[in-house]
mmCIF file of C-alpha atoms and ligand atoms in Angstrom:
data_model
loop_
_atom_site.group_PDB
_atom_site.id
_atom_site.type_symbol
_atom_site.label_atom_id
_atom_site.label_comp_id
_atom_site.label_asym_id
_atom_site.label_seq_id
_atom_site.Cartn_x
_atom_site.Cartn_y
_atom_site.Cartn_z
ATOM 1 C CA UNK O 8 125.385 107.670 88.401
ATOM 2 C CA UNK O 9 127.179 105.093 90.646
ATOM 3 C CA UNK O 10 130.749 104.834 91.820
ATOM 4 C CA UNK O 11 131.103 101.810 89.385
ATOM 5 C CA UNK O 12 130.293 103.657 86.465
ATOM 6 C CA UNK O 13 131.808 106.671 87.492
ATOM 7 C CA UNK O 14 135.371 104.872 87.373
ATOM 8 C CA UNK O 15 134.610 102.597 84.274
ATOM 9 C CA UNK O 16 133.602 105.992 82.333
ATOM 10 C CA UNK O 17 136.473 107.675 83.443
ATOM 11 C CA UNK O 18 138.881 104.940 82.311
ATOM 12 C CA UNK O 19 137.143 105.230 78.714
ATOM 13 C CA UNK O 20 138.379 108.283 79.178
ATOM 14 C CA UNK O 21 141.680 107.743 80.060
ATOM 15 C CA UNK O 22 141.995 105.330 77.475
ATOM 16 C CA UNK O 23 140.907 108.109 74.826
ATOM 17 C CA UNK O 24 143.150 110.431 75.730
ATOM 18 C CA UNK O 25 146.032 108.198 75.829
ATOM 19 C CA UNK O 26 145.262 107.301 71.963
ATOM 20 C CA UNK O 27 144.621 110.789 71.254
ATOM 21 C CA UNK O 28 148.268 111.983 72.806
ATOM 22 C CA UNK O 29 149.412 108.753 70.927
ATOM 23 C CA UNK O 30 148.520 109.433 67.575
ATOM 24 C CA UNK O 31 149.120 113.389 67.950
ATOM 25 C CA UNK O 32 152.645 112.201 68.744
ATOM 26 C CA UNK O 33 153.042 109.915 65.911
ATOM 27 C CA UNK O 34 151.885 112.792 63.767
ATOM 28 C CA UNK O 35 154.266 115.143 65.436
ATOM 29 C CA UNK O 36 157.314 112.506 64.594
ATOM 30 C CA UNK O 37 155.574 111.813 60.812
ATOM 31 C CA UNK O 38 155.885 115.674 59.924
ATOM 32 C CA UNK O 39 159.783 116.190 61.226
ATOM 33 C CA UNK O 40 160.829 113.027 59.666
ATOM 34 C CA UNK O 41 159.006 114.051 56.499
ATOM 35 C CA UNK O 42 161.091 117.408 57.032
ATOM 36 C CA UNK O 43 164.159 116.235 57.967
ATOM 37 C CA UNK O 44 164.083 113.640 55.102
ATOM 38 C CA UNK O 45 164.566 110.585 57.219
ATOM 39 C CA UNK O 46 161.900 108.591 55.537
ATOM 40 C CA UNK O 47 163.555 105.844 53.312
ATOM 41 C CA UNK O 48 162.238 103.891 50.119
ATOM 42 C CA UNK O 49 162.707 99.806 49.342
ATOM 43 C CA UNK O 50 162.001 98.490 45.918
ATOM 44 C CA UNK O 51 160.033 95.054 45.074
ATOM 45 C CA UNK O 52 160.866 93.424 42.276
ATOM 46 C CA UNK O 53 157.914 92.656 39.344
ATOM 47 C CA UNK O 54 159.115 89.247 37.799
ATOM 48 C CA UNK O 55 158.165 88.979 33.942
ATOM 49 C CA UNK O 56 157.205 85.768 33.109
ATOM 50 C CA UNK O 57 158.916 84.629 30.003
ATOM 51 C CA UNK O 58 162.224 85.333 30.179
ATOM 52 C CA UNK O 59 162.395 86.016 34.252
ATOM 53 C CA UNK O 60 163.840 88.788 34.034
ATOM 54 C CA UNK O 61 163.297 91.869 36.046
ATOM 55 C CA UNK O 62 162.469 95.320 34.052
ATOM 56 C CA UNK O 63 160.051 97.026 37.295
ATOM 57 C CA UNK O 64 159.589 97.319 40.808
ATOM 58 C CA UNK O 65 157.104 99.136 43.188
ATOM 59 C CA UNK O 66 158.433 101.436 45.329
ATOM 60 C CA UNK O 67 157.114 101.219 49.215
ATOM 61 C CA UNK O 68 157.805 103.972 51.860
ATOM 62 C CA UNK O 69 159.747 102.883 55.266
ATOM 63 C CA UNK O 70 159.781 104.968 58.056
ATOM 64 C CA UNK O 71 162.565 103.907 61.150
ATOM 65 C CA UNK O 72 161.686 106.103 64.217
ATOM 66 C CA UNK O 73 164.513 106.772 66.128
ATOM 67 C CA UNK O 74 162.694 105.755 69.141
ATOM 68 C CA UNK O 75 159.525 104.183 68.347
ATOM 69 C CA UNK O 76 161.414 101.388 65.491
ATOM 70 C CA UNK O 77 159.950 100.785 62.489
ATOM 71 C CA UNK O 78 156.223 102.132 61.472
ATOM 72 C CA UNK O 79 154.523 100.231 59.240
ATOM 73 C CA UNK O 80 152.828 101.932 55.953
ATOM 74 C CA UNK O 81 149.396 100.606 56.583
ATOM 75 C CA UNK O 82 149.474 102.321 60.288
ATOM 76 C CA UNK O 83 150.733 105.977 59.248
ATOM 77 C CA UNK O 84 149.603 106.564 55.731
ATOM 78 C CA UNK O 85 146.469 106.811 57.439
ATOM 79 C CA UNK O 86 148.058 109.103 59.927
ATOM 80 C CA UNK O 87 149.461 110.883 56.857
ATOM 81 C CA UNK O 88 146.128 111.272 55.517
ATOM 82 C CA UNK O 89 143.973 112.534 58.116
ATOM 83 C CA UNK O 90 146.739 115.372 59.424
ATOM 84 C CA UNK O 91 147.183 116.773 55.939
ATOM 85 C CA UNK O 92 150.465 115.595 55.386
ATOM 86 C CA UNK O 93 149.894 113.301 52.450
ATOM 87 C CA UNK O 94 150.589 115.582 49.791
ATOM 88 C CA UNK O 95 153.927 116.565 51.449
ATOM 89 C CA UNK O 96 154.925 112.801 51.732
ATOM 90 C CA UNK O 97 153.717 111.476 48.354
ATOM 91 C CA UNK O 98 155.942 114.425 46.946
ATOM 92 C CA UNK O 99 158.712 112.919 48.610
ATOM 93 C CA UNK O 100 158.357 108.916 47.694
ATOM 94 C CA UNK O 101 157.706 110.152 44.374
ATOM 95 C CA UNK O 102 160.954 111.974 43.602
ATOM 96 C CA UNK O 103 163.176 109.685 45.770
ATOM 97 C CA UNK O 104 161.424 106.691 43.799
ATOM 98 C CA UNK O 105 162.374 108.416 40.251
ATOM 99 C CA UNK O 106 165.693 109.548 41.257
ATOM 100 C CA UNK O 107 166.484 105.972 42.716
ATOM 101 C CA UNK O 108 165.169 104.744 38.898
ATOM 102 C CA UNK O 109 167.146 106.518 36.994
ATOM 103 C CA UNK O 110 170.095 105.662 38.750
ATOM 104 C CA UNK O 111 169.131 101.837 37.991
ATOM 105 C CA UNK O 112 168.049 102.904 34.405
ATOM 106 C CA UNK O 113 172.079 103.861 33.707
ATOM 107 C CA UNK O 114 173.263 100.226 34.147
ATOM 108 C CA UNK O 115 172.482 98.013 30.630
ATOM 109 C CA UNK O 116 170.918 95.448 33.170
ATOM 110 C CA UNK O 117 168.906 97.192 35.312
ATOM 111 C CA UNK O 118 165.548 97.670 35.707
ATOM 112 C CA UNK O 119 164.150 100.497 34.126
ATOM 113 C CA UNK O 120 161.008 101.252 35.280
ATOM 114 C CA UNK O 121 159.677 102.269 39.581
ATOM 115 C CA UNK O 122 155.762 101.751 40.165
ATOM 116 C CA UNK O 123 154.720 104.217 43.534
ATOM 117 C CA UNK O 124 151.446 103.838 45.215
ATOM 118 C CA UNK O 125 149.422 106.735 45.495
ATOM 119 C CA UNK O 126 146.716 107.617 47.662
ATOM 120 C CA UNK O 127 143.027 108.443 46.750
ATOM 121 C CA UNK O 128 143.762 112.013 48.531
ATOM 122 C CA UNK O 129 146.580 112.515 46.359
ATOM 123 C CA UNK O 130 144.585 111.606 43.500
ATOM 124 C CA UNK O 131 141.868 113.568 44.171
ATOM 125 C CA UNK O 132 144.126 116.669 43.967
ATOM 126 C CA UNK O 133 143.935 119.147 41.746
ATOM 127 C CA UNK O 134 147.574 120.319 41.850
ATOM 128 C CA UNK O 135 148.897 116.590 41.385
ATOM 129 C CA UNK O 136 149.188 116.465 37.953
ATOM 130 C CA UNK O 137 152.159 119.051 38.664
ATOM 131 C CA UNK O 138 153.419 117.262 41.628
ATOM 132 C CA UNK O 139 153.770 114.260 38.954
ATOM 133 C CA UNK O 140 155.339 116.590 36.127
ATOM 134 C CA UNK O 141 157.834 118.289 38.782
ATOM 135 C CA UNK O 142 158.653 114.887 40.148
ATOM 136 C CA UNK O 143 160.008 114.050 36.598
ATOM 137 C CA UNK O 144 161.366 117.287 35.697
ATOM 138 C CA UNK O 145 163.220 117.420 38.778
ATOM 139 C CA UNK O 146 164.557 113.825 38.208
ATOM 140 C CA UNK O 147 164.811 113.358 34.419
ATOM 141 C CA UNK O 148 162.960 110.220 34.208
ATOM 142 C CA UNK O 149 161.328 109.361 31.491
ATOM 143 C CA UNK O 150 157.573 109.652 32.050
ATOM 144 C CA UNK O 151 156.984 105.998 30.426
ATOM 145 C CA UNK O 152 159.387 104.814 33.154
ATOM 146 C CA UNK O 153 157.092 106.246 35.759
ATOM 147 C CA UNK O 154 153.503 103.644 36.738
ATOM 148 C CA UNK O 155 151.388 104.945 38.760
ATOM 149 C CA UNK O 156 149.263 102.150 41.536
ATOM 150 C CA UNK O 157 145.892 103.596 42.414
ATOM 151 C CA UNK O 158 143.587 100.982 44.175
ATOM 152 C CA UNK O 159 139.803 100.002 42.399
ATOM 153 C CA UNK O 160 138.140 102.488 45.661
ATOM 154 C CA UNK O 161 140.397 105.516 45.037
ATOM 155 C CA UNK O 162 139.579 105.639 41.110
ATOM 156 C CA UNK O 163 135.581 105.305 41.651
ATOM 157 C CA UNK O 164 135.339 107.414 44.560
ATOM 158 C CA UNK O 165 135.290 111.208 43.240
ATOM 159 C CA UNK O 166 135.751 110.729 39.089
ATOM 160 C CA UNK O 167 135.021 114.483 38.789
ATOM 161 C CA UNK O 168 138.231 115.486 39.657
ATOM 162 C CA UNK O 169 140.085 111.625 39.607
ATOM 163 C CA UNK O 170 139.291 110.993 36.261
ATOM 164 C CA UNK O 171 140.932 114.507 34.201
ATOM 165 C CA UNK O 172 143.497 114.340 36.835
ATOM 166 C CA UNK O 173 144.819 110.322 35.285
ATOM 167 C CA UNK O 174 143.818 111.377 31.729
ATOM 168 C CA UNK O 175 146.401 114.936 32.291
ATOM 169 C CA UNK O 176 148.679 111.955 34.086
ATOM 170 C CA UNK O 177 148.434 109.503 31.064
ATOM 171 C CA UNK O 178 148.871 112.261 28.275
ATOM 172 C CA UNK O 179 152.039 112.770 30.042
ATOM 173 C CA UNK O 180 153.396 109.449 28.875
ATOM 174 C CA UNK O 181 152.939 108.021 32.840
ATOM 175 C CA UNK O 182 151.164 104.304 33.183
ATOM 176 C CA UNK O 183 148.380 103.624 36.007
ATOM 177 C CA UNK O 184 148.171 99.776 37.860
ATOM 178 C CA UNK O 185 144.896 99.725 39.350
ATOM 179 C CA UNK O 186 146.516 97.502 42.518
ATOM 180 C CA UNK O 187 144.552 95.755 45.010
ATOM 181 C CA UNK O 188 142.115 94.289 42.018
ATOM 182 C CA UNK O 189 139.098 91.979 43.301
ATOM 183 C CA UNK O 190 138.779 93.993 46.202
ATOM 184 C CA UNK O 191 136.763 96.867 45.725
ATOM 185 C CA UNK O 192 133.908 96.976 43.505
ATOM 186 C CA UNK O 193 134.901 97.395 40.187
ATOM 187 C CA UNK O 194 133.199 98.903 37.597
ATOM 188 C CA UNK O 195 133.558 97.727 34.129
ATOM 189 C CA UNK O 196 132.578 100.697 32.595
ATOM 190 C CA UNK O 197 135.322 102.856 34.218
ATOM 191 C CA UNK O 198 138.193 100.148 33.878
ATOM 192 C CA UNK O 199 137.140 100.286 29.882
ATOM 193 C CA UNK O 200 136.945 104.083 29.753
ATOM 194 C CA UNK O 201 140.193 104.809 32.195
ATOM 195 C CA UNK O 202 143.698 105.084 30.675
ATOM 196 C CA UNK O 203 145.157 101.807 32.557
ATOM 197 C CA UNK O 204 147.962 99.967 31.727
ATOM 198 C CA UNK O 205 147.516 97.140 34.357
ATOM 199 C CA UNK O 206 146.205 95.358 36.714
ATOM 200 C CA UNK O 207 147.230 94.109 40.082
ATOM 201 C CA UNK O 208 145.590 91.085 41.690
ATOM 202 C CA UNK O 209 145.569 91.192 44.790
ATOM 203 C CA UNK O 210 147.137 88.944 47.422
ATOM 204 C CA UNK O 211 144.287 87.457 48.739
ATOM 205 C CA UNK O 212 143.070 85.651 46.138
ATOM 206 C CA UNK O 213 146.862 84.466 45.437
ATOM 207 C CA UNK O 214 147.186 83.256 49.306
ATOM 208 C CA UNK O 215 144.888 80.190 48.952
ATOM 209 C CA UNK O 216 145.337 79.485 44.937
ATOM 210 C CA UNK O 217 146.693 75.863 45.358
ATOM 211 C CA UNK O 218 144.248 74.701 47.677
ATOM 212 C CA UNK O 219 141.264 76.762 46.990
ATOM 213 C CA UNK O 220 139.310 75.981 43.890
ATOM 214 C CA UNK O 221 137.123 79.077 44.390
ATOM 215 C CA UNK O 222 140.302 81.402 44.726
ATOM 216 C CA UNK O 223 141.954 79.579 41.727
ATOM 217 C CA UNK O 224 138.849 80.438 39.379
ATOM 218 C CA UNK O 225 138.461 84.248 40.326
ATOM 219 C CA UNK O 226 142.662 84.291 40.173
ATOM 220 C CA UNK O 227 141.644 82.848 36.395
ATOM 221 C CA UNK O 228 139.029 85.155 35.680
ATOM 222 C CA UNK O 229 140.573 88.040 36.548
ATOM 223 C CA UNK O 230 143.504 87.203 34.755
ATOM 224 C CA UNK O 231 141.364 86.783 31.454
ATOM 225 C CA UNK O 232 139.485 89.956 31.940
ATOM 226 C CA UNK O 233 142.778 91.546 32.053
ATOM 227 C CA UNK O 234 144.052 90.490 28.840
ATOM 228 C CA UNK O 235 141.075 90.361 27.158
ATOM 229 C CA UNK O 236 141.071 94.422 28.064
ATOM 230 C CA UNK O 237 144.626 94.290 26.842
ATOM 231 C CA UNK O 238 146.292 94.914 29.943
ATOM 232 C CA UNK O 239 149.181 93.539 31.761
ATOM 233 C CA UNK O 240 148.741 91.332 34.482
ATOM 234 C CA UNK O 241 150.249 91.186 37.706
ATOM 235 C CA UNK O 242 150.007 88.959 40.761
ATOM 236 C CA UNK O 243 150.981 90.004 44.231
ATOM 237 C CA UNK O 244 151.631 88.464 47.208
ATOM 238 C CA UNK O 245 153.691 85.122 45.714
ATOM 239 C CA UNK O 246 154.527 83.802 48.311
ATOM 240 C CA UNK O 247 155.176 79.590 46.808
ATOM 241 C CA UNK O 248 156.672 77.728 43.792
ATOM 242 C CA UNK O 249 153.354 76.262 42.980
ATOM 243 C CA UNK O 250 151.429 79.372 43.772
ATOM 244 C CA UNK O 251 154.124 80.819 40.237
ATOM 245 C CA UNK O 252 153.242 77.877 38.647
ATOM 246 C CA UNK O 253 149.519 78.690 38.720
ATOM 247 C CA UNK O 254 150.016 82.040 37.849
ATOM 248 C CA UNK O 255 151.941 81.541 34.971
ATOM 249 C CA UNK O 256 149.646 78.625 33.635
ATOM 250 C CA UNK O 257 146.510 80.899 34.003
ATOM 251 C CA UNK O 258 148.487 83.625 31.810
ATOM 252 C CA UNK O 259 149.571 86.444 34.206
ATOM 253 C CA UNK O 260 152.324 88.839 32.617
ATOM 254 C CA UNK O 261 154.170 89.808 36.003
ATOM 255 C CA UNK O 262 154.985 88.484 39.245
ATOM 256 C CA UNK O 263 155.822 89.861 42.378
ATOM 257 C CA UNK O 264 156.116 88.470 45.987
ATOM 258 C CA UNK O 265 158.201 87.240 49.023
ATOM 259 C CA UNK O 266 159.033 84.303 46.795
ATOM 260 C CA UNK O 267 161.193 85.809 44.217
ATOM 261 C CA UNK O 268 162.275 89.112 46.764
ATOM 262 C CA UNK O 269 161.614 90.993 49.493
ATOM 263 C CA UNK O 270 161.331 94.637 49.388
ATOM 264 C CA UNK O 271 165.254 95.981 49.309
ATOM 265 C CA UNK O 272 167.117 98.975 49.785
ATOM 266 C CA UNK O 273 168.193 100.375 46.815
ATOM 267 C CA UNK O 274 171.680 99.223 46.399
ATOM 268 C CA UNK O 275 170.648 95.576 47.398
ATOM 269 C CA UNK O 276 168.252 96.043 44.402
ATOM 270 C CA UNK O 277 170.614 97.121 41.863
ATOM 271 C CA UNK O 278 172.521 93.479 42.639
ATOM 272 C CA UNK O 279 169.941 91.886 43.031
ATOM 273 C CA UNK O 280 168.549 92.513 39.529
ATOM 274 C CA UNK O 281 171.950 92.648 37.698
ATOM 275 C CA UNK O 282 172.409 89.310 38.956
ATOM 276 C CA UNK O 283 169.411 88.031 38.019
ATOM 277 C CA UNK O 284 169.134 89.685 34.372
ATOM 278 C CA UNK O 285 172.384 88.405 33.700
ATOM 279 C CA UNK O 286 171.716 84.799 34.089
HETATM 280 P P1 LIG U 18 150.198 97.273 48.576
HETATM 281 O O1 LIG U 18 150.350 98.410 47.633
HETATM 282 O O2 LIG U 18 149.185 96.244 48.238
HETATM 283 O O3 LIG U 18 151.673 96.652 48.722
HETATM 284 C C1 LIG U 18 151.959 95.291 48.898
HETATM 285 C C2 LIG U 18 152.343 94.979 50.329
HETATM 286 O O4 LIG U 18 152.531 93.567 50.465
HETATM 287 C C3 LIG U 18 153.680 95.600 50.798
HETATM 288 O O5 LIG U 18 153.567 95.838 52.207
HETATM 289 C C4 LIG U 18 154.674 94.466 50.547
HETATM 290 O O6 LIG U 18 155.847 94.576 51.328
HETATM 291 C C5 LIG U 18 153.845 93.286 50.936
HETATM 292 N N1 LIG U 18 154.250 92.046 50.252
HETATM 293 C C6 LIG U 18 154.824 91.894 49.038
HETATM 294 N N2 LIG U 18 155.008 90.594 48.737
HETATM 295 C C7 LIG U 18 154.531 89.904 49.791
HETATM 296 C C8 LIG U 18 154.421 88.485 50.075
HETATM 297 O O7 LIG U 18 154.813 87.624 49.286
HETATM 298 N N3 LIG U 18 153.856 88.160 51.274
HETATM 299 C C9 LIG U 18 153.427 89.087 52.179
HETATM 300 N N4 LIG U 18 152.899 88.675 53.330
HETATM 301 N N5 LIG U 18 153.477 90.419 51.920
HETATM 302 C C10 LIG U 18 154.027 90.812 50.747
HETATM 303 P P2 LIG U 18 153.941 97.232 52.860
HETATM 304 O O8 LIG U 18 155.196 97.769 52.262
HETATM 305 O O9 LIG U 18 153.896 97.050 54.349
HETATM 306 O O10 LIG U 18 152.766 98.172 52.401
HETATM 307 C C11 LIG U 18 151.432 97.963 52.825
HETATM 308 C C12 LIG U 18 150.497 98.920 52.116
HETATM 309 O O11 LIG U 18 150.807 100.276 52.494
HETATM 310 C C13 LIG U 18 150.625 98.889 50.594
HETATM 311 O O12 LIG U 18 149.861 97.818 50.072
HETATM 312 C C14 LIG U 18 150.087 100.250 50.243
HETATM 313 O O13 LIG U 18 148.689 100.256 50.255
HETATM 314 C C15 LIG U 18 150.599 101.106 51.391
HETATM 315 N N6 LIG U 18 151.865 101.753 50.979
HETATM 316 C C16 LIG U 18 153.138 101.281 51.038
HETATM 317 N N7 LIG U 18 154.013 102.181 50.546
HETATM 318 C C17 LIG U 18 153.275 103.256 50.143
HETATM 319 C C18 LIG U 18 153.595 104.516 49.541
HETATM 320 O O14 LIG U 18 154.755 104.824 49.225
HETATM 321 N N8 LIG U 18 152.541 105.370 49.302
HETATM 322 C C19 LIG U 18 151.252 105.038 49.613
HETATM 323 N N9 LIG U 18 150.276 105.922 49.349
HETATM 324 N N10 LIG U 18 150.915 103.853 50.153
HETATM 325 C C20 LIG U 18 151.912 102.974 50.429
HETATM 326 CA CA1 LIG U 19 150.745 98.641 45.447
HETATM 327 CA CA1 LIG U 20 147.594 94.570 47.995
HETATM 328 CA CA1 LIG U 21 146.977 98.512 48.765
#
């Protein structure tokens, strides 16, 4: 082995270990915030078309290290994931979502129904039927205030246990979104045969709409499977006036994107949609 190799192996090395302590001291600061409670929730709001008003929102987890800054979701759900600490977190965003709704839910002009991601880990569990029942014991929301998003991948990867775990879920009066739509592989059979209440296209296909004929036709004909299946449709990822305009033209029930809101805190929420459903 020569010198030259010798040193560019041991920088791999080096490299590898610095990731390793990296990550094992991401996951060190996931689990104590998870503990300590300092993980926060923001609220999108869903836009109906129609009237415009606002009657849902998905909840998103947001996690402020006190050193590091903010985390983003795609980088340590992951983390969550692979050090077993999934369960413990999607506990938590599930109650604080359903808390945070029912507190909206008491004003005449809120918004009455929270939509919380869930991962295909979570759903793959046995015991979360009960996390979901606890979460709206504990809470008193009603369960048809609760939607559940599970992305196209999570629902076909292990139907043994996914599929009586949404069927207990939906017999409970809950809703599922299948979210990211278009970018898995779907299968018809299981969208027909699952208890779904929507779909969520994703952004992607939204992004180039206006200037993409390609994009504009799948946007379309996902759109019409959706309400030829007799579900609700919702767009993500709106970022444009025009990119609404399409929307709405090609039929989609819901819209939801930087255009009409940002993710907000839950007491710029609250104003946000009393303003709005009071127009
Ligand atoms: P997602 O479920 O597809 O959520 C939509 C993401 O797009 C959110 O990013 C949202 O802030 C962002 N977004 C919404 N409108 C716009 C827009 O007009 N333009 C742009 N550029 N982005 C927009 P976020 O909050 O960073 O979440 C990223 C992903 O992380 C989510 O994708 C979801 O897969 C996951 N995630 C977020 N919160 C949770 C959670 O509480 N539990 C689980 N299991 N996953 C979560
Ligand atoms: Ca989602
Ligand atoms: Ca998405
Ligand atoms: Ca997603």
């Amino acid at each position: 082995v020569s010198a030259h190799n010798k040193s560019g192996f041991a920088l791999a090395n080096h490299e590898l270990n610095a990731a390793f302590v990296e990550r094992l001291d991401l996951e060190n600061r996931l689990r104590r915030a998870i503990h300590r409670g300092e993980l926060s929730v923001v609220y999108q709001p869903k836009i109906n078309l129609g009237r415009g008003q606002i009657s849902e929102a998905e909840a998103l987890v947001r996690w402020n290290d006190p050193d590091i800054g903010m985390i983003p979701p795609s980088r340590f759900i992951a983390i969550a994931e692979n050090a077993g600490l999934i369960g413990l977190l999607g506990a938590y965003i599930l109650t604080t979502a359903c808390q945070e709704a029912v507190s909206w839910g008491h004003d005449t002009r809120g918004a009455s129904t929270v939509a919380v991601n869930v991962s295909a880990i979570q759903l793959q569990d046995p015991g979360f039927p009960d996390t979901v029942r606890k979460a709206l014991a504990d809470t008193g929301l009603s369960p048809e205030n609760l939607i559940l998003e599970v992305t196209e991948s999570a629902v076909m990867d292990d139907t043994d246990i996914v599929l009586p775990n949404m069927r207990a879920i939906a017999t409970m009066g809950v809703r599922f979104a299948i979210d990211d739509f278009g970018t898995g592989y779907s299968n018809f059979d299981n969208l027909r045969r699952l208890p779904i209440h929507s779909l969520k296209i994703d952004k992607r296909f939204v992004d180039q709409i206006t200037e993409n004929q390609n994009d504009a036709r799948i946007c379309q004909a996902m759109i019409a499977l959706g309400r030829a299946l007799n579900l609700v449709v919702v767009a993500e990822g709106v970022e444009t006036h025009e990119q609404s305009l399409f929307l709405k033209a090609y039929g989609c029930d819901q819209l939801q994107g930087f255009y009409f809101s940002r993710p907000l805190n839950r007491v710029e929420f609250r104003e946000f949609v009393e303003a709005r459903n009071s127009q």
